[in-house]
mmCIF file of C-alpha atoms and ligand atoms in Angstrom:
data_model
loop_
_atom_site.group_PDB
_atom_site.id
_atom_site.type_symbol
_atom_site.label_atom_id
_atom_site.label_comp_id
_atom_site.label_asym_id
_atom_site.label_seq_id
_atom_site.Cartn_x
_atom_site.Cartn_y
_atom_site.Cartn_z
ATOM 1 C CA MET A 1 0.301 0.145 0.124
ATOM 2 C CA LEU A 2 0.988 3.444 -0.568
ATOM 3 C CA HIS A 3 1.795 5.872 2.210
ATOM 4 C CA ALA A 4 -0.076 8.869 2.221
ATOM 5 C CA PRO A 5 1.687 11.907 2.762
ATOM 6 C CA LYS A 6 1.209 13.011 6.301
ATOM 7 C CA GLY A 7 -2.021 15.574 6.036
ATOM 8 C CA LEU A 8 -2.739 14.432 2.799
ATOM 9 C CA ASP A 9 -0.106 17.394 1.331
ATOM 10 C CA GLY A 10 -0.783 17.369 -2.471
ATOM 11 C CA ILE A 11 -3.010 14.223 -2.576
ATOM 12 C CA VAL A 12 -5.647 15.301 -5.357
ATOM 13 C CA VAL A 13 -8.785 13.608 -3.996
ATOM 14 C CA THR A 14 -11.785 15.177 -6.305
ATOM 15 C CA THR A 15 -11.972 17.481 -9.264
ATOM 16 C CA THR A 16 -13.783 20.535 -8.968
ATOM 17 C CA GLN A 17 -15.191 23.602 -11.266
ATOM 18 C CA ILE A 18 -15.588 26.034 -8.224
ATOM 19 C CA SER A 19 -12.013 27.812 -7.979
ATOM 20 C CA LYS A 20 -8.718 27.179 -8.966
ATOM 21 C CA ILE A 21 -5.291 27.678 -6.375
ATOM 22 C CA ASP A 22 -1.946 28.293 -8.304
ATOM 23 C CA GLY A 23 0.234 28.446 -5.424
ATOM 24 C CA GLN A 24 3.353 28.858 -7.369
ATOM 25 C CA ALA A 25 1.991 31.933 -9.041
ATOM 26 C CA GLY A 26 0.207 33.035 -5.640
ATOM 27 C CA LYS A 27 -3.279 33.339 -7.875
ATOM 28 C CA LEU A 28 -6.682 32.170 -6.850
ATOM 29 C CA ILE A 29 -9.501 31.926 -9.199
ATOM 30 C CA TYR A 30 -13.305 31.414 -8.569
ATOM 31 C CA ARG A 31 -14.933 30.014 -11.637
ATOM 32 C CA GLY A 32 -12.567 30.977 -14.383
ATOM 33 C CA TYR A 33 -12.300 34.915 -12.651
ATOM 34 C CA ASP A 34 -8.979 35.972 -10.870
ATOM 35 C CA ILE A 35 -10.077 37.018 -7.265
ATOM 36 C CA ALA A 36 -8.353 40.316 -7.786
ATOM 37 C CA GLN A 37 -10.974 41.319 -10.710
ATOM 38 C CA LEU A 38 -13.744 40.357 -8.464
ATOM 39 C CA ALA A 39 -13.349 41.589 -5.072
ATOM 40 C CA GLY A 40 -14.707 45.292 -4.869
ATOM 41 C CA ASN A 41 -15.810 45.126 -8.427
ATOM 42 C CA VAL A 42 -18.533 43.150 -8.270
ATOM 43 C CA PRO A 43 -20.985 42.690 -4.932
ATOM 44 C CA PHE A 44 -20.147 39.853 -2.542
ATOM 45 C CA GLU A 45 -23.693 38.702 -3.553
ATOM 46 C CA ALA A 46 -22.763 38.233 -7.346
ATOM 47 C CA VAL A 47 -19.927 36.311 -6.133
ATOM 48 C CA ALA A 48 -22.166 34.130 -4.250
ATOM 49 C CA HIS A 49 -24.081 33.489 -7.419
ATOM 50 C CA LEU A 50 -20.931 33.338 -9.620
ATOM 51 C CA LEU A 51 -19.708 30.189 -6.971
ATOM 52 C CA TRP A 52 -22.863 28.547 -6.681
ATOM 53 C CA ARG A 53 -24.212 28.518 -10.188
ATOM 54 C CA GLY A 54 -21.177 29.137 -12.193
ATOM 55 C CA ARG A 55 -21.933 32.447 -13.589
ATOM 56 C CA LEU A 56 -21.998 35.924 -12.723
ATOM 57 C CA PRO A 57 -25.953 37.009 -12.418
ATOM 58 C CA SER A 58 -27.887 39.528 -14.757
ATOM 59 C CA PRO A 59 -29.040 42.701 -13.105
ATOM 60 C CA ASP A 60 -32.625 40.705 -12.356
ATOM 61 C CA GLU A 61 -30.750 37.728 -10.892
ATOM 62 C CA LEU A 62 -28.775 39.877 -8.670
ATOM 63 C CA LYS A 63 -31.664 41.967 -7.343
ATOM 64 C CA SER A 64 -33.625 38.582 -6.849
ATOM 65 C CA LEU A 65 -30.781 37.139 -4.858
ATOM 66 C CA LYS A 66 -30.081 40.015 -3.280
ATOM 67 C CA ASN A 67 -33.902 40.224 -1.927
ATOM 68 C CA LYS A 68 -33.879 36.553 -1.182
ATOM 69 C CA LEU A 69 -30.935 36.756 1.302
ATOM 70 C CA ALA A 70 -32.857 39.896 3.012
ATOM 71 C CA GLU A 71 -35.791 38.117 3.447
ATOM 72 C CA ASN A 72 -33.982 35.722 4.986
ATOM 73 C CA ARG A 73 -31.985 37.198 7.823
ATOM 74 C CA TYR A 74 -34.304 36.434 10.743
ATOM 75 C CA VAL A 75 -33.642 33.641 12.651
ATOM 76 C CA PRO A 76 -35.769 31.012 14.096
ATOM 77 C CA ASN A 77 -37.450 32.114 17.655
ATOM 78 C CA ASN A 78 -35.595 29.083 18.914
ATOM 79 C CA VAL A 79 -32.273 30.160 18.019
ATOM 80 C CA MET A 80 -33.100 33.912 19.273
ATOM 81 C CA ALA A 81 -33.675 32.294 22.702
ATOM 82 C CA PHE A 82 -30.342 30.257 22.427
ATOM 83 C CA LEU A 83 -28.279 33.632 21.399
ATOM 84 C CA GLU A 84 -30.000 35.562 24.469
ATOM 85 C CA THR A 85 -29.121 32.954 27.084
ATOM 86 C CA ALA A 86 -25.762 31.332 25.697
ATOM 87 C CA PRO A 87 -22.578 32.005 27.935
ATOM 88 C CA ARG A 88 -21.183 35.725 27.321
ATOM 89 C CA ASP A 89 -17.891 34.516 27.287
ATOM 90 C CA ALA A 90 -18.292 31.327 24.930
ATOM 91 C CA ASN A 91 -16.421 31.217 21.957
ATOM 92 C CA PRO A 92 -18.859 32.433 18.663
ATOM 93 C CA LEU A 93 -17.759 29.764 16.760
ATOM 94 C CA SER A 94 -19.428 27.428 19.193
ATOM 95 C CA ILE A 95 -22.238 29.956 19.450
ATOM 96 C CA LEU A 96 -22.489 29.650 15.182
ATOM 97 C CA ARG A 97 -22.124 26.037 15.352
ATOM 98 C CA THR A 98 -25.010 25.181 18.254
ATOM 99 C CA ALA A 99 -27.337 28.103 16.415
ATOM 100 C CA VAL A 100 -26.789 26.467 13.254
ATOM 101 C CA SER A 101 -27.773 23.000 14.646
ATOM 102 C CA ILE A 102 -30.602 24.571 16.673
ATOM 103 C CA ALA A 103 -32.025 26.502 13.179
ATOM 104 C CA GLY A 104 -31.952 22.891 11.586
ATOM 105 C CA LEU A 105 -34.216 21.549 14.331
ATOM 106 C CA HIS A 106 -36.514 23.992 13.103
ATOM 107 C CA SER A 107 -36.001 23.842 9.270
ATOM 108 C CA SER A 108 -36.577 21.311 7.017
ATOM 109 C CA GLU A 109 -33.835 18.978 6.157
ATOM 110 C CA ASN A 110 -35.327 17.998 2.744
ATOM 111 C CA LEU A 111 -34.901 21.681 0.905
ATOM 112 C CA PRO A 112 -32.702 21.908 -1.898
ATOM 113 C CA ALA A 113 -28.990 22.247 -0.702
ATOM 114 C CA LEU A 114 -28.836 25.820 -2.669
ATOM 115 C CA GLU A 115 -31.679 26.987 -0.545
ATOM 116 C CA THR A 116 -30.408 25.527 2.631
ATOM 117 C CA GLY A 117 -27.178 27.049 1.919
ATOM 118 C CA LEU A 118 -28.872 30.825 0.912
ATOM 119 C CA ILE A 119 -30.902 30.919 4.213
ATOM 120 C CA LEU A 120 -27.441 30.046 6.072
ATOM 121 C CA THR A 121 -25.754 32.586 4.368
ATOM 122 C CA ALA A 122 -28.588 35.144 5.067
ATOM 123 C CA GLN A 123 -28.352 34.026 8.780
ATOM 124 C CA PHE A 124 -25.150 33.751 10.049
ATOM 125 C CA PRO A 125 -24.256 37.527 10.428
ATOM 126 C CA THR A 126 -27.608 38.090 11.907
ATOM 127 C CA ILE A 127 -26.573 35.169 14.732
ATOM 128 C CA LEU A 128 -23.488 36.714 15.218
ATOM 129 C CA ALA A 129 -24.543 40.208 15.664
ATOM 130 C CA MET A 130 -27.974 39.158 17.927
ATOM 131 C CA TYR A 131 -24.965 37.125 20.134
ATOM 132 C CA HIS A 132 -22.864 40.321 20.021
ATOM 133 C CA ARG A 133 -25.165 42.705 21.349
ATOM 134 C CA SER A 134 -26.829 40.129 23.908
ATOM 135 C CA ARG A 135 -23.648 38.972 25.753
ATOM 136 C CA ARG A 136 -23.303 43.163 25.795
ATOM 137 C CA ARG A 137 -26.679 43.709 27.107
ATOM 138 C CA GLU A 138 -27.136 45.805 24.396
ATOM 139 C CA ARG A 139 -30.423 46.790 22.430
ATOM 140 C CA LEU A 140 -30.878 43.912 19.847
ATOM 141 C CA VAL A 141 -30.990 45.361 16.028
ATOM 142 C CA LEU A 142 -33.266 43.897 13.611
ATOM 143 C CA PRO A 143 -31.848 42.941 10.218
ATOM 144 C CA ARG A 144 -32.453 45.571 7.735
ATOM 145 C CA GLY A 145 -33.923 44.313 3.913
ATOM 146 C CA ASP A 146 -32.786 47.755 2.062
ATOM 147 C CA LEU A 147 -29.244 47.254 3.151
ATOM 148 C CA ASP A 148 -26.634 44.731 1.140
ATOM 149 C CA HIS A 149 -25.007 41.801 3.121
ATOM 150 C CA ALA A 150 -21.806 43.518 4.326
ATOM 151 C CA SER A 151 -23.507 46.629 5.397
ATOM 152 C CA ASN A 152 -26.441 44.777 7.201
ATOM 153 C CA TYR A 153 -23.809 42.836 9.388
ATOM 154 C CA LEU A 154 -22.151 45.960 10.536
ATOM 155 C CA TYR A 155 -25.639 47.915 10.904
ATOM 156 C CA MET A 156 -26.836 45.068 13.127
ATOM 157 C CA LEU A 157 -23.257 44.884 14.990
ATOM 158 C CA SER A 158 -23.324 48.717 15.986
ATOM 159 C CA GLY A 159 -26.533 49.814 15.524
ATOM 160 C CA ILE A 160 -25.864 52.653 13.101
ATOM 161 C CA PRO A 161 -25.507 52.096 9.300
ATOM 162 C CA PRO A 162 -21.830 52.147 8.425
ATOM 163 C CA LYS A 163 -19.427 54.242 6.692
ATOM 164 C CA GLU A 164 -19.551 53.507 2.292
ATOM 165 C CA ALA A 165 -15.534 52.593 2.862
ATOM 166 C CA HIS A 166 -16.180 50.226 5.761
ATOM 167 C CA ALA A 167 -19.144 48.220 3.667
ATOM 168 C CA ARG A 168 -17.172 48.094 0.767
ATOM 169 C CA ALA A 169 -14.243 46.756 2.714
ATOM 170 C CA LEU A 170 -16.177 43.949 4.077
ATOM 171 C CA ASP A 171 -17.943 43.193 0.858
ATOM 172 C CA SER A 172 -14.611 43.068 -0.754
ATOM 173 C CA TYR A 173 -13.147 40.474 2.521
ATOM 174 C CA PHE A 174 -16.528 38.527 1.831
ATOM 175 C CA THR A 175 -15.458 37.980 -1.626
ATOM 176 C CA LEU A 176 -11.896 36.928 -1.032
ATOM 177 C CA LEU A 177 -12.820 34.865 1.630
ATOM 178 C CA ALA A 178 -15.523 33.045 -0.024
ATOM 179 C CA ASP A 179 -13.985 30.116 -0.970
ATOM 180 C CA HIS A 180 -10.690 28.667 -1.504
ATOM 181 C CA SER A 181 -10.867 25.113 -2.773
ATOM 182 C CA LEU A 182 -10.406 21.950 -0.666
ATOM 183 C CA ASN A 183 -9.039 23.541 2.464
ATOM 184 C CA ALA A 184 -9.782 21.726 5.715
ATOM 185 C CA SER A 185 -13.469 22.877 6.436
ATOM 186 C CA THR A 186 -14.698 22.805 2.749
ATOM 187 C CA PHE A 187 -13.367 19.287 2.873
ATOM 188 C CA ALA A 188 -15.313 18.476 5.993
ATOM 189 C CA ALA A 189 -18.479 19.805 4.386
ATOM 190 C CA ARG A 190 -17.837 17.548 1.238
ATOM 191 C CA VAL A 191 -17.321 14.301 3.538
ATOM 192 C CA ALA A 192 -20.063 14.767 5.399
ATOM 193 C CA THR A 193 -22.367 15.596 2.453
ATOM 194 C CA SER A 194 -20.798 12.142 0.859
ATOM 195 C CA THR A 195 -22.505 10.242 3.504
ATOM 196 C CA LEU A 196 -25.985 11.998 1.780
ATOM 197 C CA THR A 197 -26.628 13.958 5.581
ATOM 198 C CA ASP A 198 -28.191 17.048 5.341
ATOM 199 C CA VAL A 199 -27.017 20.231 4.446
ATOM 200 C CA TYR A 200 -27.254 21.797 8.257
ATOM 201 C CA SER A 201 -24.804 18.933 9.084
ATOM 202 C CA ALA A 202 -22.408 19.453 6.961
ATOM 203 C CA ILE A 203 -22.462 23.143 7.266
ATOM 204 C CA ILE A 204 -21.599 22.099 11.307
ATOM 205 C CA ALA A 205 -18.489 19.875 10.288
ATOM 206 C CA ALA A 206 -17.312 22.959 8.278
ATOM 207 C CA VAL A 207 -17.827 25.577 11.280
ATOM 208 C CA CYS A 208 -16.328 23.444 13.510
ATOM 209 C CA THR A 209 -13.224 22.443 11.564
ATOM 210 C CA LEU A 210 -12.660 26.473 10.552
ATOM 211 C CA LYS A 211 -12.728 26.728 14.455
ATOM 212 C CA GLY A 212 -9.209 25.424 14.776
ATOM 213 C CA PRO A 213 -5.982 27.860 14.981
ATOM 214 C CA LEU A 214 -4.388 25.986 12.430
ATOM 215 C CA HIS A 215 -7.004 26.712 9.576
ATOM 216 C CA GLY A 216 -9.948 29.829 10.214
ATOM 217 C CA GLY A 217 -8.827 30.333 14.039
ATOM 218 C CA ALA A 218 -5.695 32.928 13.438
ATOM 219 C CA PRO A 219 -6.681 35.815 12.254
ATOM 220 C CA THR A 220 -7.757 36.897 16.706
ATOM 221 C CA GLU A 221 -4.057 34.994 17.372
ATOM 222 C CA VAL A 222 -2.726 37.520 14.843
ATOM 223 C CA TRP A 223 -4.379 40.506 16.408
ATOM 224 C CA GLU A 224 -3.442 39.474 19.929
ATOM 225 C CA MET A 225 0.252 39.429 18.502
ATOM 226 C CA LEU A 226 0.059 42.892 17.088
ATOM 227 C CA GLN A 227 -1.009 44.051 20.581
ATOM 228 C CA GLU A 228 1.565 42.190 22.373
ATOM 229 C CA ILE A 229 4.139 43.314 20.204
ATOM 230 C CA GLY A 230 2.651 46.836 20.743
ATOM 231 C CA GLU A 231 5.318 49.198 18.826
ATOM 232 C CA PRO A 232 7.436 48.260 15.572
ATOM 233 C CA LEU A 233 10.643 48.719 17.233
ATOM 234 C CA ARG A 234 9.868 45.402 19.921
ATOM 235 C CA ALA A 235 8.576 43.642 16.708
ATOM 236 C CA GLU A 236 12.151 41.859 15.879
ATOM 237 C CA ARG A 237 13.053 40.534 19.572
ATOM 238 C CA TRP A 238 9.318 39.366 20.026
ATOM 239 C CA LEU A 239 9.269 37.248 16.931
ATOM 240 C CA ASN A 240 12.982 35.727 17.423
ATOM 241 C CA GLU A 241 11.597 35.050 20.955
ATOM 242 C CA ARG A 242 8.594 33.380 19.580
ATOM 243 C CA VAL A 243 10.271 31.008 16.865
ATOM 244 C CA GLU A 244 13.062 30.099 19.010
ATOM 245 C CA LYS A 245 10.793 28.516 21.459
ATOM 246 C CA GLY A 246 9.258 26.354 18.459
ATOM 247 C CA GLU A 247 5.857 28.530 18.358
ATOM 248 C CA ARG A 248 4.492 29.343 15.245
ATOM 249 C CA ILE A 249 3.791 32.787 13.872
ATOM 250 C CA MET A 250 0.001 33.324 13.252
ATOM 251 C CA GLY A 251 -1.057 34.827 9.647
ATOM 252 C CA PHE A 252 2.136 33.157 8.158
ATOM 253 C CA GLY A 253 2.716 30.342 5.741
ATOM 254 C CA HIS A 254 -0.135 28.277 3.844
ATOM 255 C CA ARG A 255 -0.038 24.896 2.522
ATOM 256 C CA ILE A 256 -0.485 25.456 -0.982
ATOM 257 C CA TYR A 257 0.796 28.934 -1.571
ATOM 258 C CA ARG A 258 4.498 28.756 -1.993
ATOM 259 C CA THR A 259 4.708 32.981 -2.470
ATOM 260 C CA GLU A 260 2.391 35.489 -1.116
ATOM 261 C CA ASP A 261 -1.145 34.442 -0.712
ATOM 262 C CA PRO A 262 -3.033 36.746 -3.130
ATOM 263 C CA ARG A 263 -5.772 37.694 -0.692
ATOM 264 C CA SER A 264 -3.307 38.803 1.588
ATOM 265 C CA ARG A 265 -1.863 41.533 -1.205
ATOM 266 C CA ILE A 266 -5.422 42.602 -1.896
ATOM 267 C CA LEU A 267 -6.272 43.093 2.053
ATOM 268 C CA LYS A 268 -3.041 44.549 2.727
ATOM 269 C CA SER A 269 -4.317 47.589 0.418
ATOM 270 C CA ILE A 270 -7.602 47.785 2.216
ATOM 271 C CA ALA A 271 -6.245 47.794 5.558
ATOM 272 C CA LYS A 272 -3.797 50.524 4.409
ATOM 273 C CA GLN A 273 -6.720 52.564 3.472
ATOM 274 C CA ILE A 274 -8.788 52.175 6.412
ATOM 275 C CA ALA A 275 -6.534 50.804 9.415
ATOM 276 C CA ASN A 276 -5.095 53.045 12.102
ATOM 277 C CA PRO A 277 -1.733 54.312 10.270
ATOM 278 C CA LYS A 278 -0.243 53.414 13.279
ATOM 279 C CA THR A 279 -1.518 49.519 13.325
ATOM 280 C CA PHE A 280 -0.574 49.407 9.497
ATOM 281 C CA GLU A 281 2.741 50.444 10.290
ATOM 282 C CA LEU A 282 3.291 48.377 13.143
ATOM 283 C CA ALA A 283 1.557 45.441 11.000
ATOM 284 C CA SER A 284 3.910 46.112 7.784
ATOM 285 C CA THR A 285 7.410 45.857 10.393
ATOM 286 C CA VAL A 286 6.047 42.582 11.867
ATOM 287 C CA GLU A 287 5.004 41.284 8.083
ATOM 288 C CA ALA A 288 9.099 42.285 6.882
ATOM 289 C CA LYS A 289 10.678 41.176 10.129
ATOM 290 C CA ALA A 290 8.928 37.594 10.432
ATOM 291 C CA ARG A 291 9.498 36.953 6.682
ATOM 292 C CA LYS A 292 13.133 37.296 7.223
ATOM 293 C CA ILE A 293 13.082 35.527 10.392
ATOM 294 C CA LEU A 294 10.921 32.711 8.925
ATOM 295 C CA GLN A 295 13.400 32.471 5.622
ATOM 296 C CA ALA A 296 16.233 32.152 7.496
ATOM 297 C CA ARG A 297 14.705 29.272 9.401
ATOM 298 C CA HIS A 298 12.949 27.860 6.892
ATOM 299 C CA PRO A 299 15.293 28.463 3.552
ATOM 300 C CA GLU A 300 13.498 25.795 1.603
ATOM 301 C CA ARG A 301 9.924 27.067 1.568
ATOM 302 C CA ALA A 302 8.516 30.441 1.643
ATOM 303 C CA LEU A 303 6.682 31.418 4.874
ATOM 304 C CA ASP A 304 4.529 34.562 3.724
ATOM 305 C CA THR A 305 1.687 36.223 4.954
ATOM 306 C CA ASN A 306 -1.240 34.089 4.527
ATOM 307 C CA VAL A 307 -4.915 35.456 3.942
ATOM 308 C CA GLU A 308 -5.266 35.881 8.030
ATOM 309 C CA PHE A 309 -2.582 38.269 8.852
ATOM 310 C CA TYR A 310 -4.198 41.298 7.313
ATOM 311 C CA SER A 311 -7.678 40.189 7.661
ATOM 312 C CA SER A 312 -7.148 40.830 11.093
ATOM 313 C CA LEU A 313 -6.477 44.417 10.325
ATOM 314 C CA VAL A 314 -9.464 45.288 8.144
ATOM 315 C CA LEU A 315 -12.117 43.344 10.485
ATOM 316 C CA ASN A 316 -10.812 45.665 12.988
ATOM 317 C CA ALA A 317 -10.974 48.562 11.096
ATOM 318 C CA VAL A 318 -14.398 48.054 10.242
ATOM 319 C CA GLY A 319 -15.350 47.360 13.946
ATOM 320 C CA ILE A 320 -15.486 43.580 14.061
ATOM 321 C CA PRO A 321 -14.672 42.628 17.711
ATOM 322 C CA SER A 322 -11.391 40.018 17.554
ATOM 323 C CA ASP A 323 -13.220 37.385 19.508
ATOM 324 C CA MET A 324 -15.487 37.431 15.863
ATOM 325 C CA PHE A 325 -13.007 37.148 13.537
ATOM 326 C CA THR A 326 -13.241 33.524 12.649
ATOM 327 C CA ALA A 327 -16.768 33.398 12.594
ATOM 328 C CA THR A 328 -17.296 36.614 10.256
ATOM 329 C CA PHE A 329 -14.801 34.200 8.083
ATOM 330 C CA ALA A 330 -17.457 32.005 8.493
ATOM 331 C CA SER A 331 -20.283 34.423 7.009
ATOM 332 C CA ALA A 332 -18.115 34.152 3.938
ATOM 333 C CA ARG A 333 -16.763 30.641 3.678
ATOM 334 C CA VAL A 334 -20.263 29.172 3.879
ATOM 335 C CA VAL A 335 -20.852 30.335 0.209
ATOM 336 C CA GLY A 336 -17.635 28.273 -0.739
ATOM 337 C CA TRP A 337 -18.918 25.447 1.728
ATOM 338 C CA THR A 338 -22.662 25.627 -0.039
ATOM 339 C CA ALA A 339 -20.982 25.478 -3.543
ATOM 340 C CA HIS A 340 -18.949 22.549 -2.857
ATOM 341 C CA ILE A 341 -21.859 20.531 -1.031
ATOM 342 C CA ILE A 342 -23.939 20.986 -4.363
ATOM 343 C CA GLU A 343 -21.183 19.746 -6.419
ATOM 344 C CA GLN A 344 -20.353 16.937 -4.521
ATOM 345 C CA LEU A 345 -24.107 16.068 -4.602
ATOM 346 C CA SER A 346 -24.103 16.408 -8.148
ATOM 347 C CA ASP A 347 -21.702 13.322 -8.521
ATOM 348 C CA ASN A 348 -21.706 12.016 -5.261
ATOM 349 C CA ARG A 349 -19.572 8.861 -4.037
ATOM 350 C CA LEU A 350 -19.013 7.945 0.054
ATOM 351 C CA ILE A 351 -15.485 9.607 0.684
ATOM 352 C CA ARG A 352 -13.942 6.557 2.852
ATOM 353 C CA PRO A 353 -10.172 6.863 2.296
ATOM 354 C CA SER A 354 -8.076 3.815 3.775
ATOM 355 C CA ALA A 355 -5.488 3.763 6.577
ATOM 356 C CA GLU A 356 -2.795 1.833 6.768
ATOM 357 C CA TYR A 357 -2.206 -0.485 10.261
ATOM 358 C CA VAL A 358 0.864 -0.109 12.112
ATOM 359 C CA GLY A 359 -0.408 -1.469 15.446
ATOM 360 C CA PRO A 360 0.429 -5.137 16.546
ATOM 361 C CA GLU A 361 -0.886 -8.308 15.180
ATOM 362 C CA GLY A 362 -1.832 -11.812 16.523
ATOM 363 C CA LEU A 363 -2.279 -11.010 20.267
ATOM 364 C CA SER A 364 -4.085 -13.395 21.918
ATOM 365 C CA LEU A 365 -5.946 -13.333 25.319
ATOM 366 C CA THR A 366 -4.297 -16.329 26.544
ATOM 367 C CA SER A 367 -1.003 -15.856 26.272
HETATM 368 N N1 ACO B 401 5.589 30.102 11.906
HETATM 369 C C1 ACO B 401 6.741 29.368 12.143
HETATM 370 N N2 ACO B 401 6.990 28.547 11.444
HETATM 371 C C2 ACO B 401 6.165 27.794 10.717
HETATM 372 C C3 ACO B 401 5.153 28.606 10.173
HETATM 373 C C4 ACO B 401 4.661 29.872 11.197
HETATM 374 N N3 ACO B 401 3.880 30.395 10.401
HETATM 375 N N4 ACO B 401 4.135 27.838 9.653
HETATM 376 C C5 ACO B 401 5.230 26.781 8.978
HETATM 377 N N5 ACO B 401 6.211 26.697 10.066
HETATM 378 C C6 ACO B 401 7.206 25.702 9.955
HETATM 379 C C7 ACO B 401 6.820 24.665 10.505
HETATM 380 O O1 ACO B 401 7.376 24.849 11.917
HETATM 381 C C8 ACO B 401 7.507 23.240 10.015
HETATM 382 O O2 ACO B 401 8.849 23.219 10.488
HETATM 383 P P1 ACO B 401 9.590 22.027 10.945
HETATM 384 O O3 ACO B 401 9.650 20.886 9.329
HETATM 385 O O4 ACO B 401 10.939 22.409 11.471
HETATM 386 O O5 ACO B 401 8.984 21.132 11.958
HETATM 387 C C9 ACO B 401 7.193 23.861 8.677
HETATM 388 O O6 ACO B 401 7.335 24.928 8.688
HETATM 389 C C10 ACO B 401 6.281 23.136 7.473
HETATM 390 O O7 ACO B 401 5.322 23.453 8.502
HETATM 391 P P2 ACO B 401 3.875 22.458 8.389
HETATM 392 O O8 ACO B 401 2.996 22.718 9.374
HETATM 393 O O9 ACO B 401 4.335 20.862 7.829
HETATM 394 O O10 ACO B 401 3.367 23.013 7.035
HETATM 395 P P3 ACO B 401 1.656 23.171 6.507
HETATM 396 O O11 ACO B 401 1.887 23.365 4.891
HETATM 397 O O12 ACO B 401 1.125 21.983 6.978
HETATM 398 O O13 ACO B 401 1.087 24.459 7.623
HETATM 399 C C11 ACO B 401 0.029 26.296 8.225
HETATM 400 C C12 ACO B 401 0.310 25.138 6.844
HETATM 401 C C13 ACO B 401 -0.874 25.419 9.001
HETATM 402 C C14 ACO B 401 -1.021 27.261 7.935
HETATM 403 C C15 ACO B 401 1.071 26.456 8.892
HETATM 404 O O14 ACO B 401 2.079 27.280 7.994
HETATM 405 C C16 ACO B 401 1.012 27.283 10.426
HETATM 406 O O15 ACO B 401 0.875 26.474 11.380
HETATM 407 N N6 ACO B 401 0.672 28.701 10.282
HETATM 408 C C17 ACO B 401 0.296 29.567 11.181
HETATM 409 C C18 ACO B 401 -1.400 29.311 11.935
HETATM 410 C C19 ACO B 401 -1.890 30.424 10.610
HETATM 411 O O16 ACO B 401 -1.919 31.137 10.484
HETATM 412 N N7 ACO B 401 -3.042 29.380 10.056
HETATM 413 C C20 ACO B 401 -3.738 30.043 8.741
HETATM 414 C C21 ACO B 401 -3.760 29.830 7.704
HETATM 415 S S1 ACO B 401 -4.546 30.030 6.614
HETATM 416 C C22 ACO B 401 -6.111 29.362 6.642
HETATM 417 O O17 ACO B 401 -6.363 28.640 6.983
HETATM 418 C C23 ACO B 401 -7.084 30.434 5.962
#
């Protein structure tokens, strides 16, 4: 039997028409379009249509999708009851996981995958904003049907309509994070789907997988690192100490990219426009110093910033609390999970790889 590389590194397990990563060139393509063309130029809702249906929407189709998302923003009463009584110090990803599970109990599990994915895409920001305001004992803010997806999320979090620049920044962030081929959470969603479980269950599997710090859990840690370093002059020493202890620098490195993550490049330019200039200067210094330190330690592979590094600056600048960064990431990625669930169902076979047994054999109870 062939040994699979640890972590399935480099193993192709399926075909997909949804997105393509060119790790050498540092490119990410959604259904034929470079993300650099999409982010900021077409609304996130149009990108959702592209990923789900394989093409950009006509103006009427876009209007109809925006309306459907707006109509589905309210969450079931039992989810509201949970959000209002949930522990105030819970991880928002755990809140999301449980809220999706409760929502699934009160919804039909037999809807087409696209419909369930659309409902969850509409409801993720509501779940997060309602939980956030509830844990702070603030007046709950109902969703507004006249606002687009990104603006409505920021509005529900703060209670005031967002600045145009912030809404556009979050819209671009949502586009950039919407899909990324067979990342760990998407793979989890596809594995669950291959058993013909329901879409709620597959999305919960994905949310749980995204929670880990080696995947989606990094931006909060990036933000904490920047707070701890505090000023550019302290960066080099802090980073060296960290690496010498054998610890990882969050927001650096990627399984597929052998150059800069293209999403990081775009998020850096957004961060430059909207983040606090001092924070941006600190982050740029940390980036330059960390790259040098990691290059010296690992000359065999490029360890550049990944999507999480500048995400933390963008999300902070638009007003998202740092412990909600990963859950906000999930609000974008639910679009990709849905697209992959639809694709898996369109030509399904149970995903069931093998393992090479290396344990003892031939033991006997009598010897
Ligand atoms: N800091 C320090 N060293 C690192 C880092 C890092 N950020 N990333 C990789 N390395 C080192 C490892 O310590 C390892 O060194 P060793 O061989 O001496 O033990 C070597 O590079 C290879 O590491 P792997 O874990 O095998 O690389 P892999 O491709 O599996 O990991 C990953 C990719 C998990 C993203 C890794 O780079 C990492 O842990 N980064 C920090 C966490 C992070 O930013 N996660 C977000 C990823 S983006 C996303 O999922 C949306």
